[in-house]
XYZ file of C-alpha atoms in Angstrom:
414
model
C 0.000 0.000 0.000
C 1.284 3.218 -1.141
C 2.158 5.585 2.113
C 0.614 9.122 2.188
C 2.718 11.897 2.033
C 2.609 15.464 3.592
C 1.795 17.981 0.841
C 3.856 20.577 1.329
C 2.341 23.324 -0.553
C -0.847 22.840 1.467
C 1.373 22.931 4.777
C 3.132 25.862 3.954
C -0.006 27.663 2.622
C -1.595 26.785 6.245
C 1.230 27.421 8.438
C 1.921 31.094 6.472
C -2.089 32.122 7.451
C -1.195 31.647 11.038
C 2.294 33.787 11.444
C 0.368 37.075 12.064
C -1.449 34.786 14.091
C 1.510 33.645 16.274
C 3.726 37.210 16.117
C 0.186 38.999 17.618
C 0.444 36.626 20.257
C 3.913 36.509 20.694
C 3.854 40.533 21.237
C 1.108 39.630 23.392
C 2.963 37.007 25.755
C 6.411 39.135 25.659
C 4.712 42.082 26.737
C 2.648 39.739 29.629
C 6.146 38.431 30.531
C 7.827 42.322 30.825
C 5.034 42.977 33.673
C 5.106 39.553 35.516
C 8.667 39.157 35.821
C 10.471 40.654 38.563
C 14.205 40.473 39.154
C 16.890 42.507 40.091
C 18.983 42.306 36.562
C 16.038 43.693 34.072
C 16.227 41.248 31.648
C 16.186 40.752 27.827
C 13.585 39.221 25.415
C 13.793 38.130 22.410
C 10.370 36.451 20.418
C 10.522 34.434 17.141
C 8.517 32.266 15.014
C 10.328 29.142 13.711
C 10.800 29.246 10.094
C 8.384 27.457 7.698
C 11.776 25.363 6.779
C 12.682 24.229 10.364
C 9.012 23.664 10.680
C 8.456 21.501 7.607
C 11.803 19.326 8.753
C 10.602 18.584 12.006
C 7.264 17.612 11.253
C 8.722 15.178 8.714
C 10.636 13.987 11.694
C 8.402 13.743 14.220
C 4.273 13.813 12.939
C 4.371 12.956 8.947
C 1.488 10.675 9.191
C -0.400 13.746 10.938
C 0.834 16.388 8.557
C -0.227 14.109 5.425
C -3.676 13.710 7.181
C -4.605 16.597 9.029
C -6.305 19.792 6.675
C -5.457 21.763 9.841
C -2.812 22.992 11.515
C 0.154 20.674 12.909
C 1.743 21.699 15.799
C 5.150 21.560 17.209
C 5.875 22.902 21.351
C 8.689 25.195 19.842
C 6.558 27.149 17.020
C 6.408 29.699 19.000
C 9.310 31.094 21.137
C 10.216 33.583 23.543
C 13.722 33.523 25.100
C 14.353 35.507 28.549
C 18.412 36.157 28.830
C 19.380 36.981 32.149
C 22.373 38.337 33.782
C 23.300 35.749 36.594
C 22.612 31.975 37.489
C 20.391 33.116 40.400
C 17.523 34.655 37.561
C 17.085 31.728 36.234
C 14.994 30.010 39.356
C 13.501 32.962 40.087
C 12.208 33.322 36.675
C 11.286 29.762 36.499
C 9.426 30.085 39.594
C 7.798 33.301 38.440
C 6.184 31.735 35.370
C 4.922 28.998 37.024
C 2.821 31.486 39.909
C 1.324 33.260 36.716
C 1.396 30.677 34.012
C -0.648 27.781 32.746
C 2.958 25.539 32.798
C 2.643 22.581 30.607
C 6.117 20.890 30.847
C 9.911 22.099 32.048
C 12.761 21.130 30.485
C 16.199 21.501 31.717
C 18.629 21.205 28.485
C 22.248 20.386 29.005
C 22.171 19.630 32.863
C 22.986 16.054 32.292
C 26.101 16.531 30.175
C 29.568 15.894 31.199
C 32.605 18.492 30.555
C 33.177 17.045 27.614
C 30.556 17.908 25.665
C 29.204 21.077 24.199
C 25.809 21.325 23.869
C 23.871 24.275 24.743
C 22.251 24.507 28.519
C 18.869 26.248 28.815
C 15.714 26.032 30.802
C 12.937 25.699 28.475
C 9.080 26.057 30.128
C 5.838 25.238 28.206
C 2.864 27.259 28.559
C -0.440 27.278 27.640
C -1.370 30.215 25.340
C -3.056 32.931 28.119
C -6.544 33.566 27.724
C -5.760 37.685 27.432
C -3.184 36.981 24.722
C -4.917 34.697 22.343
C -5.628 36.568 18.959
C -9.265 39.382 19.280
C -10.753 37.700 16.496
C -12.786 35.198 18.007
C -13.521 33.436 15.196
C -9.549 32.495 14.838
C -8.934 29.389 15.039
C -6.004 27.628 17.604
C -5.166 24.626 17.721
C -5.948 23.270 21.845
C -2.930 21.829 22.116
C -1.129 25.143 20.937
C 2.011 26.438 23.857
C 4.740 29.062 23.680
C 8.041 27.800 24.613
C 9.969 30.456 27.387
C 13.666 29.712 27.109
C 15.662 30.692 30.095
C 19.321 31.324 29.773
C 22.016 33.681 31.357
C 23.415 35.977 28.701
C 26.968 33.309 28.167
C 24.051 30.550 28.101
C 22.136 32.502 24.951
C 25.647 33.313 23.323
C 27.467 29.908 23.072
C 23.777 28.614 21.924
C 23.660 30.955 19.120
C 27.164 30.094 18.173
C 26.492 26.400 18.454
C 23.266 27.085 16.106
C 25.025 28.483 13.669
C 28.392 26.044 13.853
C 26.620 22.641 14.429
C 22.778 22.603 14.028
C 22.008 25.254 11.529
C 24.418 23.481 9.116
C 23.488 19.938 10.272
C 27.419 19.273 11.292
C 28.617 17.208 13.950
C 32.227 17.284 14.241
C 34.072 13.581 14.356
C 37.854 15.515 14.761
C 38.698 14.754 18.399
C 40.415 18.258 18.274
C 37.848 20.114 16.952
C 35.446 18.507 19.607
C 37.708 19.136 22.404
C 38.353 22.910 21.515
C 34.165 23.261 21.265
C 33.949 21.539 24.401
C 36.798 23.548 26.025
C 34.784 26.575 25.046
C 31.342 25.752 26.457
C 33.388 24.668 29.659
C 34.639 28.184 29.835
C 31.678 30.138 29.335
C 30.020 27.581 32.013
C 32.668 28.498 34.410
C 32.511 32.536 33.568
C 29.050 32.160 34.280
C 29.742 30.235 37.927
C 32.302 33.037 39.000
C 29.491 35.600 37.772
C 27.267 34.188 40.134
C 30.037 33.719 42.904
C 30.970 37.416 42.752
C 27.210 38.462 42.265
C 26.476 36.541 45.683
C 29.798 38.122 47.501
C 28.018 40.911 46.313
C 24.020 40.374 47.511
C 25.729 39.208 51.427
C 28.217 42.538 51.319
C 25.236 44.778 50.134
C 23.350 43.575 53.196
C 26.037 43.591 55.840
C 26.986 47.734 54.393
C 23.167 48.169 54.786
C 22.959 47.206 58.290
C 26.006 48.733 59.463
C 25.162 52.016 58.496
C 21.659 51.755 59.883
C 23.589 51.275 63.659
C 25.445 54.439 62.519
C 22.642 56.847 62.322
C 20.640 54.955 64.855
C 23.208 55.829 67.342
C 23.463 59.446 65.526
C 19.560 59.503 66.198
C 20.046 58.946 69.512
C 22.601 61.270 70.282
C 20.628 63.984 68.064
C 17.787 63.122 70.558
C 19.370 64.092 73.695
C 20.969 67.430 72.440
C 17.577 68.203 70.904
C 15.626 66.957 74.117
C 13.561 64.541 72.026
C 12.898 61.078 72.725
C 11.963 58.027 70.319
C 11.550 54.476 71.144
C 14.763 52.181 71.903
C 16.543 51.241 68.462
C 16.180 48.053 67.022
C 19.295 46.007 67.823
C 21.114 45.688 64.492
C 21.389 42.225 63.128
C 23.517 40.444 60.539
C 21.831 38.489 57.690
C 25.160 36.416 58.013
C 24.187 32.876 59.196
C 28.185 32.969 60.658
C 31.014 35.023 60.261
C 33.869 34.625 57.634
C 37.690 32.351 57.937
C 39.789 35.691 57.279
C 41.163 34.716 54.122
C 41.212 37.200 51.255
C 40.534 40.961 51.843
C 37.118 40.360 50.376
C 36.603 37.725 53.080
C 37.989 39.955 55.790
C 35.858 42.698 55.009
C 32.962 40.536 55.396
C 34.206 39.325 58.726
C 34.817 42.884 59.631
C 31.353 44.215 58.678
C 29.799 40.753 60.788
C 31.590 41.454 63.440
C 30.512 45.223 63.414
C 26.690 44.645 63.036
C 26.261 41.639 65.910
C 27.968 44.231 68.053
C 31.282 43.377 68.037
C 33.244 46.485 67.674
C 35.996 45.691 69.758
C 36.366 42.660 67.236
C 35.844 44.232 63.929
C 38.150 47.366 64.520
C 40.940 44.821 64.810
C 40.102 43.252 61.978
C 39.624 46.687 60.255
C 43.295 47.274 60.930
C 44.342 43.985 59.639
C 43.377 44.888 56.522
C 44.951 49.134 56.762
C 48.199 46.801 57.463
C 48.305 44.226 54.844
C 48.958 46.483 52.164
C 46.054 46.144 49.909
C 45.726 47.095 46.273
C 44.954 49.479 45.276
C 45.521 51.044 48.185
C 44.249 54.660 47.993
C 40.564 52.707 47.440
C 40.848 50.626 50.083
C 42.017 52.424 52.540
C 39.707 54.875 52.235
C 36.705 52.053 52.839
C 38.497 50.640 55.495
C 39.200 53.810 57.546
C 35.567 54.793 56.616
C 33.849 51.567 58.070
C 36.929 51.704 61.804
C 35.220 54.803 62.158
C 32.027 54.047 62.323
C 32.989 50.900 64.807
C 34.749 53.912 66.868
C 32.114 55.766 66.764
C 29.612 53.030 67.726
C 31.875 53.080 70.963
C 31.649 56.739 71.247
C 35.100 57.083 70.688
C 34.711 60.172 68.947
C 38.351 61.789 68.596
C 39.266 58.416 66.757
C 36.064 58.249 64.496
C 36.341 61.576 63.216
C 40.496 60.689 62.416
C 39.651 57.836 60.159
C 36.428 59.805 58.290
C 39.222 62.845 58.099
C 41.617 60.044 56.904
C 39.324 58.279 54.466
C 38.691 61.669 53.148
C 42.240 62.030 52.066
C 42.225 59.159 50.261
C 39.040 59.984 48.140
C 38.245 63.909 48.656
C 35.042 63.021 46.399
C 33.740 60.637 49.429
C 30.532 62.767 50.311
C 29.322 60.326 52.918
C 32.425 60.045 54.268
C 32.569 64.197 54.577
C 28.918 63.339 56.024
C 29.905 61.669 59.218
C 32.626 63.554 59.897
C 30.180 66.316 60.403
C 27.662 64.318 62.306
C 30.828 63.658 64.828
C 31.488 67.442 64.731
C 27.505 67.730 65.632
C 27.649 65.576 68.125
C 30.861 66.898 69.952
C 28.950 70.599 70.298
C 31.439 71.776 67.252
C 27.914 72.475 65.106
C 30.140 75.302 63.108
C 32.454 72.594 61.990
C 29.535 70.572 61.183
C 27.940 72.687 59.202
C 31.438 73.355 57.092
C 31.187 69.828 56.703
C 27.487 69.476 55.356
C 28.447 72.157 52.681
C 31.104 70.314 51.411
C 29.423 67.148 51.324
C 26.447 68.428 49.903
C 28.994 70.745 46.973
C 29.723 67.200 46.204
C 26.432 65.834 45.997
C 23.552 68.347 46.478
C 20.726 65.720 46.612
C 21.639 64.412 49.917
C 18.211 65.137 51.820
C 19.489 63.718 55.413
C 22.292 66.525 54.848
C 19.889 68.982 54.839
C 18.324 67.815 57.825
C 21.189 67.261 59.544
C 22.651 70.890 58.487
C 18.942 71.781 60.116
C 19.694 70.134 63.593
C 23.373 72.645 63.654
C 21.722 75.781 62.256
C 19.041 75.069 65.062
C 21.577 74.321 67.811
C 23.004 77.516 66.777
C 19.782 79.786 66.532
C 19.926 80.467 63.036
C 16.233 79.153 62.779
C 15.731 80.974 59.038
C 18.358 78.852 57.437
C 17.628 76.017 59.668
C 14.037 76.006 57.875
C 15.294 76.512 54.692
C 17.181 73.284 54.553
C 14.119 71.618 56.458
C 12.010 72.516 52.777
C 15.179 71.450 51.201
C 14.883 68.242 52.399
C 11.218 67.763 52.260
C 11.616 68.841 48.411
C 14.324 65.798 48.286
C 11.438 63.778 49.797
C 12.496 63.402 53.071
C 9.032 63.183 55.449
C 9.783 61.336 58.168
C 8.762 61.975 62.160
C 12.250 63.115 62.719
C 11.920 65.934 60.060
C 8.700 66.867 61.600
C 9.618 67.257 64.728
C 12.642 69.360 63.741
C 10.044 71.630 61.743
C 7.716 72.474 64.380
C 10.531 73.146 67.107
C 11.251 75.242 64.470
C 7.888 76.953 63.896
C 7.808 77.118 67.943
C 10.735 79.830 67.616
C 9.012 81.775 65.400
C 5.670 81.894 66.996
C 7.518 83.217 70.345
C 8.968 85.523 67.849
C 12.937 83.650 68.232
């Protein structure tokens, strides 16, 4: 019996009649995608259709008896496409995870997890999903296929760039090299790019854990600035929530980067006796560049001095970080917030302006250039920065209260 064969001229007459189809809801999914994923590294999209060519091969591959039957559409899971290229390792199971709290998922495919070093094929997380309800095409009398999904491929930016190359080198042109060579240099590649990607993410977490220790070390700084503020200003607030360290344990000193860590640890469980010392480890180890680091490093010992109210040393390293970068404005910050809280509020002020010459969007500046001006009875400027700072956005209690001490003067006419 004579086999049935796909006619291709009906195929590709079918399949052309539905690529406005697919690219309407390919905008439609992309643009679904841009609003329901949320990560820190704004990713990249790119959409496409697969080519009546690629299209025609696979079907002839994997459904001929279907295509040579069927007067309607065949479909494949990767006719549609939409690839999400992210920056770092870490995207990639957040995205995952995203699609599957919004998305109808179908299937998830992890390609490339299983291979060894010594191959080279492409690794990317690929998610079925059923075509959303909002994005299917407005003419209702279009007709899709039930079985019909968009394929999401997930891939860090290396990821997306060896698998275009490897398109292009080895699928596109339907070549498989046999040279043990050739396949070692291909694989030696893809191992490299796999590695680049694992340092990315290595560095990117040093990153996250250093982001968070900074954060909550320089939340103990003003909360002790607060509460200093609060006695010379004869306000009270409610005790300060003890600072704690999103580090499960602290660091092996090991690398400056590592000691730093250790340092910062140290400094936000409380440990300030502890993380000066280690401060100074690093000021004596000779780090490069040194100019840079040293002017962290004597930035950070000062805030641990000050946390001990060891003012004459605090304001030595901020005056000493400052030498090494005169363009640190936060640095220039504190130092006036130790002149402010030593009763030198004309020194303080000198201080604010220079920070704030720097960078003249600093709104806490303004406040704290306020608190000085007030101490000082120069209630006219001391308002002016107040609106300074509320323009900046600054609207907190502390602000507030600042403002109507201030208003106070006036009314009893200063």
């Amino acid at each position: 019996m004579e086999r049935d064969l796909p006619n291709k001229v009906n195929i590709q007459q079918t399949y052309d009649e539905y690529r406005p189809v697919f690219q309407n809801i390919l905008s439609k999914i992309e643009a679904s995608l841009k609003k329901s994923i949320h990560i820190s590294s704004t990713p990249t999209y790119k959409n496409r259709i697969k080519s009546f060519s690629s299209y025609y091969k696979k079907i002839l591959r994997q459904k001929p008896k279907e295509a040579a039957e069927s007067k309607t559409l065949v479909t494949l899971t990767d006719m549609m496409g939409i690839r999400v290229i992210c920056a770092f390792l870490e995207d990639i199971d957040l995205v995952e995870k995203q699609l599957e709290e919004v998305y109808d998922v179908k299937e998830i495919e992890r390609k490339g997890s299983q291979q060894s070093f010594r191959e080279f094929g492409y690794e990317s997380v690929h998610v079925l999903i059923a075509i959303p309800e909002d994005c299917k095409p407005d003419d209702k009398s279009v007709f899709l296929p039930p079985d019909l999904v968009c394929e999401i491929q997930i891939r860090t930016i290396l990821q997306d760039a060896w698998a275009e190359v490897e398109h292009e080198l080895i699928y596109k042109s339907e070549f498989n090299p046999f040279d043990k060579p050739l396949r070692r240099k291909l694989a030696s590649i893809n191992a490299s790019l796999t590695l680049a990607d694992t340092i990315f993410q290595e560095i990117r977490d040093y990153q996250n854990r250093l982001v968070s220790e900074l954060g909550c070390r320089r939340n103990t700084f003003y909360d002790k600035a607060d509460e200093l503020t609060d006695k010379e200003l004869g306000t009270s607030r409610g005790n300060p929530v003890p600072a704690q360290s999103l580090s499960s344990s602290s660091n092996k000193a090991g690398s400056i980067d590592d000691l730093v860590l250790q340092a910062l640890h140290e400094h936000n469980v409380g440990n300030f006796t502890q993380a000066v010392l280690i401060y100074t480890q690093i000021l004596e180890s000779k780090p490069e560049p040194p100019e840079v680091v040293k002017a962290v490093i004597l930035k950070h010992r000062g805030m641990a001095f000050f946390a001990q109210n060891l003012y004459d040393k605090a304001l030595s390293d901020f005056q000493s970080s400052e030498s090494f970068d005169p363009k640190g404005f936060r640095t220039i910050y504190y130092e006036g917030i130790v002149h402010s809280v030593q009763g030198n509020d004309n020194e303080a002020i000198e201080c604010y302006n220079r920070s704030l010459s720097i960078d003249p969007y600093q709104s806490h500046v303004y406040y704290r250039r306020a608190i000085s001006y007030f101490v000082l009875g120069d209630y006219n400027t001391a308002m002016k920065d107040i609106n300074s700072a509320e323009k900046l956005g600054l609207n907190d209690d502390d602000l507030k209260a600042l403002k109507s001490k201030v208003i106070k003067k006036f009314d009893m006419g200063m």
